[in-house]
mmCIF file of N, CA and C in Angstrom:
data_model
loop_
_atom_site.group_PDB
_atom_site.id
_atom_site.type_symbol
_atom_site.label_atom_id
_atom_site.label_comp_id
_atom_site.label_asym_id
_atom_site.label_seq_id
_atom_site.Cartn_x
_atom_site.Cartn_y
_atom_site.Cartn_z
ATOM 1 N N MET A 1 122.112 113.048 129.669
ATOM 2 C CA MET A 1 121.768 113.672 128.400
ATOM 3 C C MET A 1 120.418 114.388 128.495
ATOM 4 N N LEU A 2 119.386 113.696 128.954
ATOM 5 C CA LEU A 2 118.057 114.296 129.054
ATOM 6 C C LEU A 2 118.053 115.461 130.039
ATOM 7 N N LYS A 3 118.769 115.301 131.113
ATOM 8 C CA LYS A 3 118.812 116.334 132.152
ATOM 9 C C LYS A 3 119.398 117.648 131.615
ATOM 10 N N ASN A 4 120.224 117.569 130.586
ATOM 11 C CA ASN A 4 120.824 118.770 129.993
ATOM 12 C C ASN A 4 119.783 119.729 129.429
ATOM 13 N N ILE A 5 118.611 119.216 129.080
ATOM 14 C CA ILE A 5 117.556 120.081 128.549
ATOM 15 C C ILE A 5 117.130 121.107 129.596
ATOM 16 N N LEU A 6 117.258 120.747 130.871
ATOM 17 C CA LEU A 6 116.901 121.679 131.948
ATOM 18 C C LEU A 6 117.809 122.905 131.982
ATOM 19 N N GLU A 7 118.952 122.835 131.325
ATOM 20 C CA GLU A 7 119.870 123.971 131.289
ATOM 21 C C GLU A 7 119.363 125.099 130.398
ATOM 22 N N ILE A 8 118.401 124.802 129.538
ATOM 23 C CA ILE A 8 117.825 125.831 128.676
ATOM 24 C C ILE A 8 116.931 126.724 129.529
ATOM 25 N N SER A 9 117.108 128.011 129.391
ATOM 26 C CA SER A 9 116.320 128.968 130.157
ATOM 27 C C SER A 9 114.823 128.724 129.959
ATOM 28 N N GLY A 10 114.099 128.654 131.063
ATOM 29 C CA GLY A 10 112.652 128.512 131.016
ATOM 30 C C GLY A 10 112.121 127.095 131.039
ATOM 31 N N VAL A 11 112.983 126.094 130.880
ATOM 32 C CA VAL A 11 112.508 124.709 130.922
ATOM 33 C C VAL A 11 112.278 124.324 132.378
ATOM 34 N N ILE A 12 111.057 123.916 132.678
ATOM 35 C CA ILE A 12 110.652 123.571 134.042
ATOM 36 C C ILE A 12 110.866 122.089 134.318
ATOM 37 N N ALA A 13 110.526 121.260 133.343
ATOM 38 C CA ALA A 13 110.647 119.808 133.506
ATOM 39 C C ALA A 13 110.732 119.154 132.139
ATOM 40 N N VAL A 14 111.343 117.977 132.106
ATOM 41 C CA VAL A 14 111.439 117.194 130.878
ATOM 42 C C VAL A 14 111.140 115.738 131.214
ATOM 43 N N VAL A 15 110.404 115.079 130.318
ATOM 44 C CA VAL A 15 109.954 113.704 130.528
ATOM 45 C C VAL A 15 110.279 112.890 129.282
ATOM 46 N N GLN A 16 110.776 111.674 129.496
ATOM 47 C CA GLN A 16 110.949 110.719 128.403
ATOM 48 C C GLN A 16 109.952 109.598 128.623
ATOM 49 N N PHE A 17 109.195 109.277 127.570
ATOM 50 C CA PHE A 17 108.210 108.202 127.650
ATOM 51 C C PHE A 17 108.418 107.244 126.488
ATOM 52 N N LYS A 18 108.012 105.988 126.694
ATOM 53 C CA LYS A 18 108.087 105.008 125.611
ATOM 54 C C LYS A 18 106.995 105.327 124.607
ATOM 55 N N ASP A 19 107.366 105.306 123.353
ATOM 56 C CA ASP A 19 106.407 105.612 122.293
ATOM 57 C C ASP A 19 105.640 104.343 121.928
ATOM 58 N N ASN A 20 104.861 103.864 122.906
ATOM 59 C CA ASN A 20 104.014 102.691 122.693
ATOM 60 C C ASN A 20 102.659 102.947 123.350
ATOM 61 N N ALA A 21 101.740 102.039 123.208
ATOM 62 C CA ALA A 21 100.381 102.250 123.706
ATOM 63 C C ALA A 21 100.314 102.502 125.211
ATOM 64 N N GLN A 22 101.298 102.023 125.960
ATOM 65 C CA GLN A 22 101.296 102.242 127.407
ATOM 66 C C GLN A 22 101.924 103.588 127.776
ATOM 67 N N ALA A 23 102.681 104.174 126.872
ATOM 68 C CA ALA A 23 103.373 105.454 127.118
ATOM 69 C C ALA A 23 104.087 105.429 128.463
ATOM 70 N N GLU A 24 104.807 104.345 128.715
ATOM 71 C CA GLU A 24 105.478 104.164 130.010
ATOM 72 C C GLU A 24 106.523 105.248 130.256
ATOM 73 N N LEU A 25 106.557 105.734 131.478
ATOM 74 C CA LEU A 25 107.545 106.719 131.889
ATOM 75 C C LEU A 25 108.914 106.052 131.929
ATOM 76 N N MET A 26 109.879 106.641 131.244
ATOM 77 C CA MET A 26 111.236 106.101 131.261
ATOM 78 C C MET A 26 112.118 106.883 132.228
ATOM 79 N N GLN A 27 112.039 108.209 132.158
ATOM 80 C CA GLN A 27 112.777 109.055 133.099
ATOM 81 C C GLN A 27 112.188 110.456 133.054
ATOM 82 N N PHE A 28 112.444 111.215 134.107
ATOM 83 C CA PHE A 28 112.015 112.611 134.135
ATOM 84 C C PHE A 28 112.941 113.397 135.044
ATOM 85 N N HIS A 29 113.014 114.697 134.771
ATOM 86 C CA HIS A 29 113.851 115.599 135.557
ATOM 87 C C HIS A 29 113.133 116.935 135.666
ATOM 88 N N GLY A 30 113.375 117.637 136.749
ATOM 89 C CA GLY A 30 112.801 118.963 136.917
ATOM 90 C C GLY A 30 111.716 118.997 137.973
ATOM 91 N N ALA A 31 110.881 120.009 137.893
ATOM 92 C CA ALA A 31 109.909 120.329 138.941
ATOM 93 C C ALA A 31 108.568 119.622 138.765
ATOM 94 N N LEU A 32 108.592 118.312 138.594
ATOM 95 C CA LEU A 32 107.374 117.496 138.543
ATOM 96 C C LEU A 32 107.556 116.296 139.456
ATOM 97 N N ASP A 33 106.464 115.873 140.094
ATOM 98 C CA ASP A 33 106.526 114.615 140.832
ATOM 99 C C ASP A 33 106.275 113.481 139.842
ATOM 100 N N GLN A 34 106.458 112.250 140.282
ATOM 101 C CA GLN A 34 106.338 111.118 139.361
ATOM 102 C C GLN A 34 104.946 111.010 138.749
ATOM 103 N N ALA A 35 103.907 111.210 139.543
ATOM 104 C CA ALA A 35 102.542 111.104 139.014
ATOM 105 C C ALA A 35 102.304 112.144 137.914
ATOM 106 N N SER A 36 102.769 113.357 138.131
ATOM 107 C CA SER A 36 102.607 114.412 137.119
ATOM 108 C C SER A 36 103.430 114.109 135.874
ATOM 109 N N ALA A 37 104.628 113.574 136.062
ATOM 110 C CA ALA A 37 105.473 113.199 134.927
ATOM 111 C C ALA A 37 104.800 112.097 134.106
ATOM 112 N N GLU A 38 104.197 111.125 134.775
ATOM 113 C CA GLU A 38 103.481 110.058 134.073
ATOM 114 C C GLU A 38 102.299 110.624 133.293
ATOM 115 N N GLN A 39 101.561 111.552 133.906
ATOM 116 C CA GLN A 39 100.421 112.170 133.222
ATOM 117 C C GLN A 39 100.873 112.965 132.000
ATOM 118 N N LEU A 40 101.960 113.710 132.143
ATOM 119 C CA LEU A 40 102.467 114.497 131.022
ATOM 120 C C LEU A 40 102.931 113.588 129.884
ATOM 121 N N GLY A 41 103.607 112.494 130.214
ATOM 122 C CA GLY A 41 104.027 111.538 129.196
ATOM 123 C C GLY A 41 102.850 110.905 128.479
ATOM 124 N N ARG A 42 101.837 110.529 129.227
ATOM 125 C CA ARG A 42 100.632 109.924 128.634
ATOM 126 C C ARG A 42 99.926 110.921 127.718
ATOM 127 N N PHE A 43 99.790 112.159 128.212
ATOM 128 C CA PHE A 43 99.175 113.206 127.404
ATOM 129 C C PHE A 43 99.957 113.412 126.106
ATOM 130 N N ALA A 44 101.280 113.498 126.213
ATOM 131 C CA ALA A 44 102.117 113.739 125.037
ATOM 132 C C ALA A 44 101.975 112.610 124.018
ATOM 133 N N TYR A 45 101.952 111.382 124.498
ATOM 134 C CA TYR A 45 101.790 110.241 123.590
ATOM 135 C C TYR A 45 100.445 110.324 122.867
ATOM 136 N N ASP A 46 99.361 110.524 123.634
ATOM 137 C CA ASP A 46 98.020 110.579 123.038
ATOM 138 C C ASP A 46 97.898 111.737 122.053
ATOM 139 N N HIS A 47 98.425 112.889 122.434
ATOM 140 C CA HIS A 47 98.341 114.064 121.567
ATOM 141 C C HIS A 47 99.145 113.848 120.280
ATOM 142 N N LYS A 48 100.299 113.229 120.407
ATOM 143 C CA LYS A 48 101.127 112.940 119.229
ATOM 144 C C LYS A 48 100.379 112.041 118.249
ATOM 145 N N ARG A 49 99.720 111.017 118.755
ATOM 146 C CA ARG A 49 98.967 110.099 117.889
ATOM 147 C C ARG A 49 97.849 110.839 117.159
ATOM 148 N N MET A 50 97.130 111.687 117.879
ATOM 149 C CA MET A 50 96.043 112.450 117.277
ATOM 150 C C MET A 50 96.592 113.397 116.196
ATOM 151 N N LEU A 51 97.662 114.097 116.516
ATOM 152 C CA LEU A 51 98.239 115.036 115.559
ATOM 153 C C LEU A 51 98.832 114.342 114.342
ATOM 154 N N GLN A 52 99.363 113.132 114.519
ATOM 155 C CA GLN A 52 99.912 112.413 113.372
ATOM 156 C C GLN A 52 98.825 112.152 112.343
ATOM 157 N N GLY A 53 97.639 111.763 112.816
ATOM 158 C CA GLY A 53 96.518 111.562 111.896
ATOM 159 C C GLY A 53 96.154 112.840 111.159
ATOM 160 N N MET A 54 96.149 113.951 111.888
ATOM 161 C CA MET A 54 95.839 115.240 111.263
ATOM 162 C C MET A 54 96.921 115.643 110.266
ATOM 163 N N ALA A 55 98.176 115.405 110.610
ATOM 164 C CA ALA A 55 99.283 115.740 109.707
ATOM 165 C C ALA A 55 99.197 114.918 108.423
ATOM 166 N N ASP A 56 98.804 113.659 108.545
ATOM 167 C CA ASP A 56 98.652 112.811 107.360
ATOM 168 C C ASP A 56 97.581 113.373 106.428
ATOM 169 N N VAL A 57 96.452 113.800 106.999
ATOM 170 C CA VAL A 57 95.376 114.389 106.196
ATOM 171 C C VAL A 57 95.844 115.712 105.596
ATOM 172 N N PHE A 58 96.494 116.539 106.402
ATOM 173 C CA PHE A 58 96.986 117.829 105.930
ATOM 174 C C PHE A 58 97.952 117.642 104.763
ATOM 175 N N ALA A 59 98.802 116.639 104.839
ATOM 176 C CA ALA A 59 99.769 116.369 103.771
ATOM 177 C C ALA A 59 99.066 116.024 102.461
ATOM 178 N N MET A 60 97.901 115.391 102.550
ATOM 179 C CA MET A 60 97.158 115.026 101.341
ATOM 180 C C MET A 60 96.553 116.237 100.641
ATOM 181 N N LEU A 61 96.412 117.364 101.347
ATOM 182 C CA LEU A 61 95.827 118.559 100.742
ATOM 183 C C LEU A 61 96.741 119.181 99.693
ATOM 184 N N LYS A 62 98.017 118.892 99.784
ATOM 185 C CA LYS A 62 99.011 119.393 98.825
ATOM 186 C C LYS A 62 98.879 120.901 98.625
ATOM 187 N N LEU A 63 98.892 121.624 99.734
ATOM 188 C CA LEU A 63 98.806 123.078 99.677
ATOM 189 C C LEU A 63 100.025 123.683 98.993
ATOM 190 N N THR A 64 101.133 123.009 99.112
ATOM 191 C CA THR A 64 102.357 123.432 98.445
ATOM 192 C C THR A 64 102.769 122.292 97.518
ATOM 193 N N PRO A 65 102.651 122.478 96.203
ATOM 194 C CA PRO A 65 102.991 121.387 95.276
ATOM 195 C C PRO A 65 104.380 120.811 95.548
ATOM 196 N N GLY A 66 104.435 119.502 95.622
ATOM 197 C CA GLY A 66 105.695 118.813 95.859
ATOM 198 C C GLY A 66 106.115 118.768 97.314
ATOM 199 N N GLU A 67 105.387 119.426 98.175
ATOM 200 C CA GLU A 67 105.727 119.493 99.606
ATOM 201 C C GLU A 67 105.370 118.178 100.289
ATOM 202 N N THR A 68 106.331 117.571 100.950
ATOM 203 C CA THR A 68 106.072 116.328 101.684
ATOM 204 C C THR A 68 106.578 116.418 103.115
ATOM 205 N N GLU A 69 106.875 117.621 103.569
ATOM 206 C CA GLU A 69 107.499 117.761 104.877
ATOM 207 C C GLU A 69 106.522 117.774 106.046
ATOM 208 N N TRP A 70 105.252 117.544 105.809
ATOM 209 C CA TRP A 70 104.290 117.531 106.916
ATOM 210 C C TRP A 70 104.301 116.213 107.656
ATOM 211 N N THR A 71 104.725 115.154 106.979
ATOM 212 C CA THR A 71 104.758 113.852 107.633
ATOM 213 C C THR A 71 106.136 113.234 107.442
ATOM 214 N N PRO A 72 106.605 112.453 108.355
ATOM 215 C CA PRO A 72 105.936 112.187 109.628
ATOM 216 C C PRO A 72 106.019 113.401 110.561
ATOM 217 N N LEU A 73 105.063 113.483 111.432
ATOM 218 C CA LEU A 73 105.032 114.547 112.434
ATOM 219 C C LEU A 73 106.299 114.463 113.270
ATOM 220 N N ARG A 74 106.989 115.570 113.427
ATOM 221 C CA ARG A 74 108.244 115.546 114.180
ATOM 222 C C ARG A 74 108.086 116.112 115.579
ATOM 223 N N GLY A 75 107.323 117.164 115.731
ATOM 224 C CA GLY A 75 107.164 117.767 117.048
ATOM 225 C C GLY A 75 105.917 118.625 117.092
ATOM 226 N N TRP A 76 105.585 119.084 118.290
ATOM 227 C CA TRP A 76 104.409 119.934 118.454
ATOM 228 C C TRP A 76 104.553 120.794 119.699
ATOM 229 N N VAL A 77 103.742 121.852 119.754
ATOM 230 C CA VAL A 77 103.740 122.777 120.887
ATOM 231 C C VAL A 77 102.300 123.143 121.202
ATOM 232 N N ILE A 78 101.972 123.180 122.474
ATOM 233 C CA ILE A 78 100.710 123.757 122.936
ATOM 234 C C ILE A 78 101.096 124.927 123.831
ATOM 235 N N ARG A 79 100.665 126.112 123.445
ATOM 236 C CA ARG A 79 101.050 127.321 124.175
ATOM 237 C C ARG A 79 99.872 127.827 124.993
ATOM 238 N N GLY A 80 100.090 127.909 126.288
ATOM 239 C CA GLY A 80 99.098 128.471 127.191
ATOM 240 C C GLY A 80 99.454 129.907 127.529
ATOM 241 N N ALA A 81 98.728 130.495 128.468
ATOM 242 C CA ALA A 81 98.954 131.892 128.836
ATOM 243 C C ALA A 81 100.336 132.111 129.458
ATOM 244 N N THR A 82 100.765 131.196 130.309
ATOM 245 C CA THR A 82 102.050 131.379 130.995
ATOM 246 C C THR A 82 103.024 130.226 130.775
ATOM 247 N N ARG A 83 102.513 129.075 130.374
ATOM 248 C CA ARG A 83 103.368 127.904 130.164
ATOM 249 C C ARG A 83 103.003 127.220 128.861
ATOM 250 N N SER A 84 103.974 126.488 128.343
ATOM 251 C CA SER A 84 103.757 125.715 127.123
ATOM 252 C C SER A 84 104.286 124.307 127.313
ATOM 253 N N VAL A 85 103.790 123.409 126.485
ATOM 254 C CA VAL A 85 104.274 122.039 126.437
ATOM 255 C C VAL A 85 104.870 121.845 125.047
ATOM 256 N N CYS A 86 106.110 121.384 125.002
ATOM 257 C CA CYS A 86 106.807 121.125 123.740
ATOM 258 C C CYS A 86 107.167 119.646 123.706
ATOM 259 N N SER A 87 106.924 119.003 122.565
ATOM 260 C CA SER A 87 107.224 117.581 122.480
ATOM 261 C C SER A 87 107.907 117.257 121.162
ATOM 262 N N TRP A 88 108.768 116.238 121.220
ATOM 263 C CA TRP A 88 109.504 115.759 120.052
ATOM 264 C C TRP A 88 109.776 114.284 120.284
ATOM 265 N N ALA A 89 109.317 113.437 119.374
ATOM 266 C CA ALA A 89 109.493 111.985 119.510
ATOM 267 C C ALA A 89 108.957 111.535 120.865
ATOM 268 N N GLY A 90 109.769 110.865 121.675
ATOM 269 C CA GLY A 90 109.333 110.368 122.980
ATOM 270 C C GLY A 90 109.713 111.285 124.127
ATOM 271 N N LEU A 91 109.892 112.575 123.831
ATOM 272 C CA LEU A 91 110.259 113.547 124.861
ATOM 273 C C LEU A 91 109.205 114.643 124.929
ATOM 274 N N VAL A 92 108.995 115.156 126.123
ATOM 275 C CA VAL A 92 108.081 116.284 126.297
ATOM 276 C C VAL A 92 108.611 117.150 127.428
ATOM 277 N N CYS A 93 108.492 118.454 127.271
ATOM 278 C CA CYS A 93 108.920 119.325 128.365
ATOM 279 C C CYS A 93 107.910 120.438 128.595
ATOM 280 N N LEU A 94 107.911 120.902 129.811
ATOM 281 C CA LEU A 94 107.062 121.989 130.267
ATOM 282 C C LEU A 94 107.951 123.218 130.362
ATOM 283 N N VAL A 95 107.511 124.338 129.772
ATOM 284 C CA VAL A 95 108.343 125.537 129.764
ATOM 285 C C VAL A 95 107.572 126.766 130.224
ATOM 286 N N ASP A 96 108.311 127.725 130.752
ATOM 287 C CA ASP A 96 107.787 129.027 131.157
ATOM 288 C C ASP A 96 107.847 129.945 129.934
ATOM 289 N N ASN A 97 106.697 130.458 129.507
ATOM 290 C CA ASN A 97 106.645 131.269 128.286
ATOM 291 C C ASN A 97 107.495 132.532 128.341
ATOM 292 N N ASP A 98 107.630 133.127 129.519
ATOM 293 C CA ASP A 98 108.393 134.370 129.631
ATOM 294 C C ASP A 98 109.898 134.149 129.542
ATOM 295 N N LYS A 99 110.346 132.936 129.805
ATOM 296 C CA LYS A 99 111.785 132.666 129.856
ATOM 297 C C LYS A 99 112.292 131.789 128.719
ATOM 298 N N ALA A 100 111.456 130.930 128.193
ATOM 299 C CA ALA A 100 111.906 129.951 127.193
ATOM 300 C C ALA A 100 111.758 130.472 125.768
ATOM 301 N N LYS A 101 112.699 130.079 124.926
ATOM 302 C CA LYS A 101 112.613 130.315 123.488
ATOM 303 C C LYS A 101 112.218 128.976 122.879
ATOM 304 N N VAL A 102 110.989 128.892 122.393
ATOM 305 C CA VAL A 102 110.432 127.614 121.944
ATOM 306 C C VAL A 102 111.279 126.971 120.851
ATOM 307 N N ASN A 103 111.775 127.740 119.905
ATOM 308 C CA ASN A 103 112.606 127.151 118.847
ATOM 309 C C ASN A 103 113.871 126.526 119.410
ATOM 310 N N GLU A 104 114.451 127.157 120.417
ATOM 311 C CA GLU A 104 115.641 126.606 121.065
ATOM 312 C C GLU A 104 115.300 125.293 121.775
ATOM 313 N N VAL A 105 114.154 125.268 122.432
ATOM 314 C CA VAL A 105 113.714 124.053 123.133
ATOM 315 C C VAL A 105 113.485 122.926 122.132
ATOM 316 N N LEU A 106 112.777 123.207 121.040
ATOM 317 C CA LEU A 106 112.507 122.172 120.039
ATOM 318 C C LEU A 106 113.794 121.654 119.401
ATOM 319 N N LYS A 107 114.729 122.543 119.134
ATOM 320 C CA LYS A 107 116.006 122.113 118.551
ATOM 321 C C LYS A 107 116.739 121.167 119.501
ATOM 322 N N LYS A 108 116.761 121.505 120.785
ATOM 323 C CA LYS A 108 117.440 120.653 121.772
ATOM 324 C C LYS A 108 116.717 119.313 121.920
ATOM 325 N N LEU A 109 115.382 119.326 121.895
ATOM 326 C CA LEU A 109 114.627 118.070 121.952
ATOM 327 C C LEU A 109 114.969 117.199 120.748
ATOM 328 N N ASP A 110 115.046 117.810 119.567
ATOM 329 C CA ASP A 110 115.392 117.077 118.346
ATOM 330 C C ASP A 110 116.776 116.446 118.470
ATOM 331 N N GLU A 111 117.744 117.226 118.938
ATOM 332 C CA GLU A 111 119.111 116.715 119.090
ATOM 333 C C GLU A 111 119.176 115.578 120.104
ATOM 334 N N THR A 112 118.397 115.692 121.153
ATOM 335 C CA THR A 112 118.447 114.732 122.256
ATOM 336 C C THR A 112 117.658 113.464 121.969
ATOM 337 N N ALA A 113 116.528 113.596 121.286
ATOM 338 C CA ALA A 113 115.589 112.482 121.111
ATOM 339 C C ALA A 113 116.231 111.234 120.524
ATOM 340 N N PHE A 114 117.129 111.409 119.611
ATOM 341 C CA PHE A 114 117.685 110.247 118.933
ATOM 342 C C PHE A 114 119.065 109.864 119.453
ATOM 343 N N MET A 115 119.475 110.508 120.545
ATOM 344 C CA MET A 115 120.760 110.184 121.153
ATOM 345 C C MET A 115 120.584 109.389 122.442
ATOM 346 N N ILE A 116 119.359 109.316 122.936
ATOM 347 C CA ILE A 116 119.139 108.588 124.193
ATOM 348 C C ILE A 116 118.419 107.288 123.942
#
């Protein structure tokens, strides 16, 4: 199931990590070695925790009356010059910006996250 994410154009690697304080590597596929996959999983876990706090504060601003869709945080993207990192729940993938469609990647992560 997780390996299917690699079929999306531009996806370089995908990592599943436990959503706990250890952010243990569960599985990975693609062009990363185990050490890099562990680092990416740890980074994704830490970044998710930080962003969840920010999303909670942002939700309190009530920029859109009645809007409650900012929390819980569902996913995030960090876009670099040539590559991006996309994460959803306990999954994170590395993508090539010229080849990947980020919305397609996030949709597939969403579909996959709760099926594995």
